[in-house]
Short mmCIF file of C-alpha atoms and ligand atoms in Angstrom, two decimals:
data_model
loop_
_atom_site.label_atom_id
_atom_site.label_comp_id
_atom_site.label_asym_id
_atom_site.label_seq_id
_atom_site.Cartn_x
_atom_site.Cartn_y
_atom_site.Cartn_z
CA MET A 11 159.90 159.63 -99.88
CA ASP A 12 159.09 163.33 -100.09
CA ALA A 13 157.46 165.53 -97.49
CA ILE A 14 155.88 168.94 -97.82
CA VAL A 15 156.73 171.62 -95.24
CA ILE A 16 154.27 174.48 -94.81
CA LYS A 17 154.50 177.56 -92.61
CA GLY A 18 150.88 178.58 -92.07
CA GLY A 19 149.25 182.00 -91.91
CA LYS A 20 149.52 183.33 -95.47
CA LYS A 21 146.35 184.45 -97.23
CA LEU A 22 146.39 183.04 -100.77
CA ARG A 23 146.10 185.61 -103.53
CA GLY A 24 146.26 185.50 -107.33
CA GLU A 25 145.24 183.11 -110.07
CA VAL A 26 145.60 179.36 -110.44
CA SER A 27 145.10 177.31 -113.61
CA ILE A 28 143.43 173.89 -113.25
CA SER A 29 144.93 170.81 -114.95
CA GLY A 30 143.12 168.10 -116.91
CA ALA A 31 140.87 165.75 -114.94
CA LYS A 32 142.60 162.68 -113.47
CA ASN A 33 139.37 160.68 -113.42
CA ALA A 34 138.77 161.42 -117.09
CA ALA A 35 142.39 160.80 -118.17
CA LEU A 36 142.49 157.28 -116.70
CA PRO A 37 139.46 155.86 -118.59
CA LEU A 38 140.46 157.70 -121.77
CA ILE A 39 143.88 156.03 -121.73
CA ALA A 40 142.16 152.65 -121.26
CA SER A 41 139.73 153.39 -124.11
CA ALA A 42 142.68 153.46 -126.56
CA ILE A 43 142.63 149.65 -126.29
CA LEU A 44 139.35 149.65 -128.21
CA THR A 45 140.62 151.29 -131.39
CA GLY A 46 144.04 150.07 -132.41
CA GLY A 47 145.98 152.72 -134.32
CA ARG A 48 147.26 155.89 -132.63
CA ASN A 49 145.18 157.96 -130.19
CA THR A 50 146.27 161.44 -129.09
CA ILE A 51 145.07 162.71 -125.71
CA LYS A 52 145.77 166.34 -124.81
CA ASN A 53 145.62 168.36 -121.57
CA VAL A 54 146.72 165.24 -119.68
CA PRO A 55 147.60 166.05 -116.04
CA ASP A 56 151.18 165.15 -115.07
CA LEU A 57 150.22 162.74 -112.24
CA HIS A 58 151.57 159.53 -110.79
CA ASP A 59 148.31 157.69 -111.53
CA VAL A 60 148.45 158.70 -115.20
CA GLY A 61 151.97 157.26 -115.36
CA THR A 62 150.73 154.03 -113.80
CA MET A 63 147.90 153.69 -116.33
CA ALA A 64 150.38 154.31 -119.16
CA ARG A 65 152.55 151.53 -117.75
CA VAL A 66 149.54 149.18 -117.62
CA LEU A 67 148.97 149.76 -121.35
CA GLU A 68 152.67 149.27 -122.10
CA GLN A 69 152.47 146.02 -120.13
CA LEU A 70 149.79 144.93 -122.64
CA GLY A 71 152.10 145.76 -125.55
CA ALA A 72 150.85 149.24 -126.45
CA GLU A 73 153.32 152.08 -127.07
CA VAL A 74 152.69 155.18 -124.94
CA SER A 75 154.72 158.38 -125.38
CA GLY A 76 154.54 161.98 -124.21
CA ARG A 77 153.42 163.55 -120.95
CA ARG A 78 150.84 166.37 -121.19
CA THR A 79 149.99 165.12 -124.67
CA LEU A 80 149.90 161.33 -124.75
CA GLN A 81 150.31 159.36 -127.98
CA ILE A 82 148.99 155.81 -127.55
CA ALA A 83 149.63 153.24 -130.29
CA SER A 84 147.64 150.15 -129.38
CA SER A 85 147.81 147.99 -132.52
CA SER A 86 150.82 146.26 -130.94
CA ILE A 87 148.79 144.98 -127.97
CA ASN A 88 149.57 141.28 -127.66
CA LYS A 89 149.10 140.58 -123.95
CA PHE A 90 145.88 140.73 -121.99
CA GLU A 91 146.94 140.77 -118.36
CA ALA A 92 147.01 143.66 -115.87
CA PRO A 93 149.39 142.43 -113.16
CA TYR A 94 148.87 142.63 -109.41
CA ASP A 95 151.90 144.86 -108.78
CA LEU A 96 150.40 147.59 -110.97
CA VAL A 97 146.71 147.15 -110.10
CA ARG A 98 147.37 147.17 -106.35
CA THR A 99 148.97 150.62 -106.67
CA MET A 100 146.03 151.97 -108.63
CA ARG A 101 142.62 150.31 -108.65
CA ALA A 102 141.56 152.29 -111.73
CA SER A 103 143.73 149.82 -113.69
CA VAL A 104 140.58 147.69 -113.63
CA LEU A 105 139.37 149.98 -116.45
CA VAL A 106 141.29 147.84 -118.96
CA LEU A 107 138.97 144.90 -118.24
CA GLY A 108 136.00 145.97 -120.37
CA PRO A 109 138.04 147.16 -123.36
CA LEU A 110 140.23 144.00 -123.44
CA VAL A 111 137.24 141.63 -123.39
CA ALA A 112 135.38 143.76 -125.95
CA ARG A 113 138.23 143.96 -128.46
CA TYR A 114 140.29 140.82 -127.82
CA GLY A 115 137.74 138.50 -126.19
CA ARG A 116 139.92 137.93 -123.13
CA ALA A 117 141.43 139.60 -120.07
CA ARG A 118 143.23 138.63 -116.88
CA VAL A 119 143.14 141.50 -114.42
CA SER A 120 144.25 141.39 -110.81
CA LEU A 121 141.43 142.07 -108.38
CA PRO A 122 142.25 145.58 -107.12
CA GLY A 123 141.83 144.71 -103.48
CA GLY A 124 140.73 147.30 -100.97
CA CYS A 125 142.41 150.59 -100.27
CA ALA A 126 142.57 153.10 -97.43
CA ILE A 127 139.03 154.37 -98.00
CA GLY A 128 137.20 151.09 -98.33
CA ALA A 129 136.76 147.56 -99.69
CA ARG A 130 135.84 148.92 -103.13
CA PRO A 131 134.60 145.70 -104.75
CA ILE A 132 134.07 145.41 -108.51
CA ASP A 133 131.06 143.10 -108.43
CA GLN A 134 128.99 145.47 -110.57
CA HIS A 135 131.69 145.55 -113.26
CA LEU A 136 131.69 141.73 -113.36
CA LYS A 137 127.90 141.37 -113.21
CA GLY A 138 127.56 143.62 -116.24
CA LEU A 139 130.20 141.80 -118.29
CA GLU A 140 128.56 138.46 -117.45
CA ALA A 141 125.22 139.85 -118.62
CA MET A 142 126.93 140.63 -121.93
CA GLY A 143 128.03 137.00 -122.23
CA ALA A 144 131.52 137.06 -120.73
CA LYS A 145 132.67 134.01 -118.78
CA ILE A 146 134.10 135.33 -115.51
CA GLU A 147 136.34 133.28 -113.22
CA LEU A 148 138.18 134.37 -110.09
CA ASN A 149 141.51 132.56 -109.84
CA HIS A 150 144.38 133.29 -107.45
CA GLY A 151 143.38 136.92 -106.95
CA TYR A 152 142.76 137.56 -110.64
CA VAL A 153 139.60 138.08 -112.67
CA GLU A 154 139.76 135.94 -115.83
CA ALA A 155 137.18 137.06 -118.38
CA SER A 156 136.58 135.59 -121.82
CA CYS A 157 134.00 135.85 -124.58
CA LYS A 158 134.12 135.30 -128.31
CA ARG A 159 132.05 138.42 -128.84
CA LEU A 160 130.05 140.33 -126.24
CA ARG A 161 126.36 140.73 -126.98
CA GLY A 162 124.19 143.68 -125.95
CA ALA A 163 122.33 143.39 -122.65
CA THR A 164 120.41 145.45 -120.12
CA VAL A 165 122.42 145.89 -116.90
CA VAL A 166 120.79 147.33 -113.80
CA CYS A 167 123.56 148.44 -111.41
CA ASP A 168 122.69 147.83 -107.74
CA ILE A 169 124.83 150.86 -106.89
CA SER A 170 125.92 153.84 -108.96
CA THR A 171 129.57 153.13 -109.79
CA VAL A 172 131.79 155.51 -111.77
CA THR A 173 134.42 153.11 -113.10
CA GLY A 174 131.80 150.35 -113.28
CA THR A 175 129.70 152.48 -115.63
CA MET A 176 132.84 153.33 -117.63
CA ASN A 177 133.91 149.67 -117.97
CA LEU A 178 130.45 148.60 -119.11
CA MET A 179 130.08 151.53 -121.55
CA MET A 180 133.41 150.62 -123.19
CA ALA A 181 132.53 146.92 -123.32
CA ALA A 182 129.06 147.57 -124.78
CA SER A 183 130.50 149.87 -127.48
CA LEU A 184 131.87 146.83 -129.37
CA ALA A 185 129.21 144.31 -128.32
CA LYS A 186 126.80 142.90 -130.89
CA GLY A 187 123.43 144.62 -130.45
CA ARG A 188 121.99 147.13 -128.02
CA SER A 189 122.83 147.58 -124.34
CA THR A 190 121.27 149.67 -121.61
CA ILE A 191 122.98 150.58 -118.34
CA GLU A 192 120.43 151.52 -115.68
CA ASN A 193 121.35 153.31 -112.45
CA ALA A 194 124.46 154.48 -114.33
CA ALA A 195 126.89 156.97 -112.74
CA ARG A 196 126.24 160.52 -113.94
CA GLU A 197 129.68 162.02 -113.22
CA PRO A 198 131.11 164.47 -115.81
CA GLU A 199 134.00 162.05 -116.35
CA VAL A 200 131.49 159.39 -117.50
CA GLU A 201 130.03 161.92 -119.95
CA GLU A 202 133.54 162.82 -121.15
CA LEU A 203 134.35 159.16 -121.84
CA ALA A 204 131.09 158.72 -123.81
CA ARG A 205 131.96 161.87 -125.80
CA VAL A 206 135.31 160.37 -126.79
CA LEU A 207 133.88 156.90 -127.53
CA ASN A 208 131.30 158.52 -129.83
CA LYS A 209 134.13 160.41 -131.56
CA MET A 210 135.71 156.95 -132.07
CA GLY A 211 132.51 155.81 -133.81
CA ALA A 212 130.53 154.40 -130.89
CA ARG A 213 126.81 155.03 -130.56
CA ILE A 214 126.17 156.01 -126.93
CA TYR A 215 123.11 157.96 -125.83
CA GLY A 216 122.19 159.35 -122.42
CA ALA A 217 125.64 159.55 -120.79
CA GLY A 218 125.37 161.95 -117.85
CA THR A 219 121.94 160.56 -116.99
CA ALA A 220 121.08 157.43 -115.01
CA VAL A 221 120.12 155.47 -118.16
CA ILE A 222 122.70 155.01 -120.91
CA ASP A 223 121.88 153.27 -124.21
CA ILE A 224 124.66 151.85 -126.36
CA GLU A 225 124.23 150.53 -129.92
CA GLY A 226 127.20 148.17 -130.41
CA VAL A 227 129.39 148.65 -133.51
CA ASP A 228 131.98 146.38 -135.14
CA ASP A 229 135.01 148.61 -134.70
CA LEU A 230 136.18 151.97 -133.40
CA HIS A 231 138.84 154.29 -134.83
CA PRO A 232 141.52 156.33 -133.05
CA VAL A 233 140.91 160.02 -132.23
CA GLU A 234 142.52 163.17 -130.85
CA HIS A 235 140.94 164.75 -127.76
CA ALA A 236 141.69 167.35 -125.07
CA ILE A 237 140.54 166.36 -121.56
CA ILE A 238 138.09 168.40 -119.46
CA PRO A 239 139.48 170.21 -116.39
CA ASP A 240 139.66 168.52 -112.98
CA ARG A 241 136.64 169.62 -110.91
CA ILE A 242 138.13 168.19 -107.71
CA GLU A 243 141.42 170.05 -108.12
CA ALA A 244 139.36 173.20 -108.73
CA GLY A 245 137.28 172.54 -105.61
CA THR A 246 140.43 171.93 -103.59
CA PHE A 247 141.88 175.31 -104.57
CA MET A 248 138.53 176.96 -103.83
CA ALA A 249 138.79 175.48 -100.34
CA ALA A 250 142.42 176.66 -100.01
CA ALA A 251 141.34 180.25 -100.79
CA ALA A 252 138.44 180.00 -98.34
CA VAL A 253 140.36 178.53 -95.38
CA THR A 254 143.23 181.04 -95.67
CA GLY A 255 140.86 184.01 -95.99
CA GLY A 256 142.45 184.73 -99.36
CA ASN A 257 141.26 186.01 -102.72
CA VAL A 258 141.90 183.62 -105.61
CA LEU A 259 140.67 183.28 -109.21
CA ILE A 260 140.47 179.65 -110.28
CA LYS A 261 140.79 179.44 -114.07
CA ASN A 262 140.21 176.67 -116.63
CA CYS A 263 137.38 175.04 -114.71
CA LEU A 264 133.83 174.24 -115.80
CA LEU A 265 131.26 175.96 -113.58
CA GLU A 266 128.54 173.44 -114.37
CA HIS A 267 130.66 170.71 -112.73
CA LEU A 268 130.96 172.64 -109.46
CA GLU A 269 127.47 173.95 -108.78
CA VAL A 270 126.90 171.99 -105.55
CA VAL A 271 130.41 172.72 -104.26
CA ILE A 272 129.93 176.45 -104.97
CA ALA A 273 126.52 176.48 -103.27
CA LYS A 274 127.89 174.65 -100.20
CA MET A 275 130.81 177.07 -99.94
CA GLN A 276 128.50 180.09 -100.24
CA GLY A 277 126.30 178.55 -97.54
CA ALA A 278 129.34 178.45 -95.26
CA GLY A 279 129.79 182.19 -95.69
CA VAL A 280 132.48 182.25 -98.37
CA GLU A 281 132.15 184.79 -101.18
CA VAL A 282 132.16 182.86 -104.48
CA SER A 283 131.63 184.56 -107.82
CA ALA A 284 131.54 182.63 -111.07
CA ASP A 285 131.80 183.86 -114.64
CA ALA A 286 133.42 182.91 -117.96
CA GLY A 287 136.84 183.88 -116.53
CA GLY A 288 136.60 181.26 -113.83
CA ILE A 289 135.60 181.03 -110.19
CA GLY A 290 136.55 183.84 -107.81
CA VAL A 291 136.79 182.87 -104.13
CA ARG A 292 137.20 185.46 -101.40
CA GLY A 293 137.52 184.19 -97.81
CA GLY A 294 138.01 186.17 -94.64
CA GLY A 295 134.39 186.56 -93.53
CA GLU A 296 132.93 184.67 -90.58
CA LEU A 297 132.43 181.02 -91.52
CA ARG A 298 129.10 179.36 -90.73
CA PRO A 299 128.79 175.68 -89.73
CA LEU A 300 127.74 173.35 -92.54
CA ASP A 301 125.63 170.23 -92.91
CA LEU A 302 127.07 168.13 -95.72
CA THR A 303 126.17 164.69 -97.13
CA THR A 304 128.22 163.15 -99.95
CA GLN A 305 126.19 161.73 -102.84
CA PRO A 306 126.85 160.42 -106.37
CA TYR A 307 126.99 163.25 -108.94
CA PRO A 308 125.31 165.72 -109.15
CA GLY A 309 125.30 165.59 -105.34
CA PHE A 310 128.16 166.81 -103.14
CA PRO A 311 131.29 164.87 -104.23
CA THR A 312 132.89 162.45 -101.77
CA ASP A 313 136.27 163.60 -103.17
CA MET A 314 135.63 167.04 -101.59
CA GLN A 315 134.52 165.83 -98.13
CA ALA A 316 137.95 165.93 -96.47
CA GLN A 317 138.67 169.42 -97.79
CA PHE A 318 135.34 170.73 -96.50
CA MET A 319 136.03 169.25 -93.08
CA VAL A 320 138.84 171.80 -92.71
CA LEU A 321 136.43 174.59 -93.63
CA ALA A 322 133.91 173.21 -91.11
CA ALA A 323 136.57 173.14 -88.38
CA LEU A 324 137.15 176.88 -88.87
CA ALA A 325 133.42 177.70 -88.70
CA ASN A 326 131.74 179.06 -85.60
CA GLY A 327 129.64 176.15 -84.27
CA GLN A 328 128.88 172.50 -84.94
CA SER A 329 128.97 170.99 -88.47
CA VAL A 330 127.76 167.54 -89.53
CA LEU A 331 129.51 165.74 -92.41
CA THR A 332 127.97 162.46 -93.62
CA GLU A 333 129.99 160.19 -95.96
CA THR A 334 127.62 157.90 -97.86
CA ILE A 335 129.91 156.64 -100.65
CA PHE A 336 132.87 154.99 -98.91
CA GLU A 337 132.88 153.18 -95.58
CA ASN A 338 136.21 154.50 -94.34
CA ARG A 339 136.75 157.97 -95.68
CA PHE A 340 137.57 159.79 -92.44
CA MET A 341 141.29 158.90 -92.45
CA HIS A 342 142.09 162.62 -92.28
CA VAL A 343 140.35 162.95 -88.88
CA PRO A 344 143.10 161.59 -86.58
CA GLU A 345 145.71 163.82 -88.19
CA LEU A 346 143.46 166.92 -88.24
CA THR A 347 142.75 166.22 -84.56
CA ARG A 348 146.49 166.26 -83.85
CA MET A 349 146.53 169.73 -85.43
CA GLY A 350 143.81 170.86 -83.02
CA ALA A 351 140.51 169.95 -84.72
CA ASP A 352 137.56 168.77 -82.60
CA VAL A 353 135.93 165.97 -84.62
CA ASN A 354 133.76 163.15 -83.31
CA VAL A 355 133.21 160.29 -85.80
CA GLN A 356 130.17 158.06 -85.38
CA GLY A 357 130.25 155.53 -88.27
CA ARG A 358 129.53 157.46 -91.46
CA VAL A 359 128.95 160.76 -89.62
CA ALA A 360 131.57 163.23 -88.42
CA ILE A 361 130.56 165.98 -85.98
CA VAL A 362 132.96 168.91 -86.28
CA ARG A 363 133.03 171.63 -83.65
CA GLY A 364 134.64 174.98 -84.36
CA PRO A 365 136.16 177.42 -84.47
CA THR A 366 139.52 175.65 -84.42
CA ARG A 367 142.88 177.35 -84.23
CA PHE A 368 144.94 174.81 -86.14
CA MET A 369 148.50 174.25 -84.87
CA GLY A 370 151.35 173.08 -87.06
CA ALA A 371 152.48 169.46 -86.56
CA THR A 372 154.17 166.56 -88.31
CA VAL A 373 151.36 164.54 -89.93
CA MET A 374 151.06 161.52 -92.17
CA ALA A 375 149.15 161.49 -95.46
CA SER A 376 146.94 158.40 -95.87
CA ASP A 377 144.95 158.76 -99.09
CA LEU A 378 144.75 161.31 -101.86
CA ARG A 379 142.03 163.63 -100.60
CA ALA A 380 142.90 163.20 -96.91
CA SER A 381 146.38 164.48 -97.79
CA ALA A 382 144.81 167.52 -99.45
CA ALA A 383 142.90 168.24 -96.23
CA LEU A 384 146.15 168.14 -94.22
CA VAL A 385 147.73 170.65 -96.62
CA LEU A 386 144.71 172.95 -96.27
CA ALA A 387 144.89 172.81 -92.46
CA ALA A 388 148.64 173.47 -92.62
CA LEU A 389 148.07 176.58 -94.75
CA VAL A 390 146.04 178.17 -91.97
CA ALA A 391 147.81 176.62 -88.93
CA ARG A 392 149.99 178.52 -86.49
CA GLY A 393 153.57 177.38 -86.99
CA THR A 394 155.05 174.79 -89.30
CA THR A 395 153.50 171.54 -90.56
CA ARG A 396 155.35 168.64 -92.16
CA VAL A 397 153.09 166.42 -94.29
CA ARG A 398 154.85 163.10 -94.84
CA ARG A 399 154.24 160.46 -97.57
CA VAL A 400 153.17 163.06 -100.11
CA TYR A 401 153.22 160.47 -102.88
CA HIS A 402 149.53 160.19 -101.98
CA LEU A 403 149.15 163.82 -103.10
CA ASP A 404 151.20 163.33 -106.25
CA ARG A 405 148.69 160.70 -107.39
CA GLY A 406 146.03 163.32 -107.96
CA TYR A 407 147.49 166.83 -107.77
CA GLU A 408 149.96 168.18 -110.31
CA ARG A 409 152.79 170.00 -108.47
CA ILE A 410 150.45 171.25 -105.76
CA GLU A 411 153.27 172.93 -103.86
CA LEU A 412 154.28 174.99 -106.92
CA LYS A 413 150.72 176.11 -107.56
CA LEU A 414 150.22 177.01 -103.90
CA ARG A 415 153.58 178.83 -103.69
CA LYS A 416 152.53 180.91 -106.72
CA LEU A 417 149.51 181.96 -104.66
CA GLY A 418 151.77 183.10 -101.83
CA ALA A 419 151.90 180.03 -99.59
CA ASN A 420 155.08 179.40 -97.61
CA ILE A 421 155.49 175.81 -98.82
CA ARG A 422 158.33 173.60 -99.99
CA ARG A 423 158.94 169.95 -100.84
CA VAL A 424 161.79 168.16 -99.03
CA LYS A 425 163.38 164.76 -99.48
CA GLU A 426 163.02 162.47 -96.43
C1 EPZ B 23 135.68 156.74 -108.74
O1 EPZ B 23 136.09 155.59 -108.02
C2 EPZ B 23 136.80 157.74 -108.59
N1 EPZ B 23 138.02 157.18 -109.17
C3 EPZ B 23 137.01 158.05 -107.11
O2 EPZ B 23 137.99 159.05 -107.04
C4 EPZ B 23 135.70 158.62 -106.55
O3 EPZ B 23 135.87 158.86 -105.17
C5 EPZ B 23 134.59 157.59 -106.77
O4 EPZ B 23 134.48 157.29 -108.18
C6 EPZ B 23 133.24 158.10 -106.31
O5 EPZ B 23 132.93 159.30 -106.95
C7 EPZ B 23 138.16 157.19 -110.53
O6 EPZ B 23 137.30 157.63 -111.26
C8 EPZ B 23 139.45 156.64 -111.05
P1 EPZ B 23 132.65 153.81 -107.40
P2 EPZ B 23 135.28 154.21 -108.22
O7 EPZ B 23 132.75 152.54 -108.15
O8 EPZ B 23 134.73 154.12 -109.59
C9 EPZ B 23 130.80 150.68 -104.40
C10 EPZ B 23 139.88 160.09 -106.19
O9 EPZ B 23 140.08 160.58 -105.07
N2 EPZ B 23 130.96 149.70 -105.50
O10 EPZ B 23 131.79 154.91 -107.94
O11 EPZ B 23 136.17 153.11 -107.73
C11 EPZ B 23 132.12 151.18 -103.87
O12 EPZ B 23 132.62 150.31 -102.88
C12 EPZ B 23 139.21 158.75 -106.31
O13 EPZ B 23 140.15 160.63 -107.29
C13 EPZ B 23 130.46 148.41 -105.34
O14 EPZ B 23 129.92 148.06 -104.29
O15 EPZ B 23 134.09 154.41 -107.20
C14 EPZ B 23 131.75 152.54 -103.31
O16 EPZ B 23 131.22 152.34 -102.01
C15 EPZ B 23 138.99 158.11 -104.96
N3 EPZ B 23 130.59 147.52 -106.36
C16 EPZ B 23 130.64 153.02 -104.24
O17 EPZ B 23 130.17 151.86 -104.92
C17 EPZ B 23 131.18 147.86 -107.55
O18 EPZ B 23 131.26 147.01 -108.45
C18 EPZ B 23 131.10 154.02 -105.28
O19 EPZ B 23 132.24 153.48 -105.89
C19 EPZ B 23 131.69 149.18 -107.69
C20 EPZ B 23 131.55 150.08 -106.66
#
């Protein structure tokens, strides 16, 4: 296992280029199941989770080659099972469920099980597929879905779910007749998937809003597509510039995906300028306490909550962070506390009192974004921090230590 060792105190300066979006790459890889033939996906981030999704497709019989540009040949798919040992390492593997049922009429996908941040059920995915005529059985920890041909249906999601909306959009694309997904997730990655499905010949209207209409077609053809940038990676580097009091230009990001994050950061007293060249973040001023509630897009993203907790800890006063999406997404708190933070968690609410003078320590990463928060605290801490189990980071950040070192951080990866 690797660890990352950081000597804190350096102000980050310079430019950083954002990679392709993890949470767009994963559904796009799964969507190749729908077309047969050879799909080409460009600007793919070099992440552990992308590798896992490629392995899931290979497990089905597809041929996947390349790294930043993936070639996926899916005509050779001849198996319809996503096994437990892959799904348990990455719950997004469940994204093969909709495409397999839609194109092959069958799928056997391990239930993802919970993860560090919550139970994360997939009941909405299954409810929607059943509404489209799929027979769903739960056997020995697997979902077994079958249907000769899905038929269009109206699905009202009880809760806005990103991968649920994606699974149902992909399934409905090849269903017979018209479908409507109500209370759909509005995330940019949902919109990106709809964009690619429409390039494949699907007829999807309203992606990016809470009501998505899909006119089913008989088949879809392979495409070539370059993925949108990762708004959460961009937000994480914005936070890194802010907490170190640095001056960083974040390039290759889409401003319209970061409006709430930019506004929240400006409200905390960070100078943020945004133009066609990217997002400029200049820290160093006095930080003001913040009141933050995570919401489905376009609200404040849950994937940025841990990073903003570090910013809140440095602010002068009491901040309130409310996590409404996941039931256990304060795993970063115990470790930040060991580095000197003053955080009091009451259920879904964390009260953060600052200013904190973070101290270096040996800490343990627990989930992807919690690990990012530990790195941010380490960048500003007095002394040296050792973040262990950084495979959590590698799931969602492409060579984060190289990008941070280029910005002047004293950071290195070590083998443990
Ligand atoms: C996606 O997860 C992202 N992952 C997550 O990013 C992100 O945190 C999350 O959306 C919320 O924005 C990918 O896109 C691969 P949800 P997803 O279904 O789709 C409940 C990261 O750090 N729910 O939108 O699994 C669920 O328990 C990862 O990159 C049901 O109850 O999240 C949660 O409380 C972490 N039933 C809420 O909805 C369902 O059928 C939102 O979950 C589905 C979800």
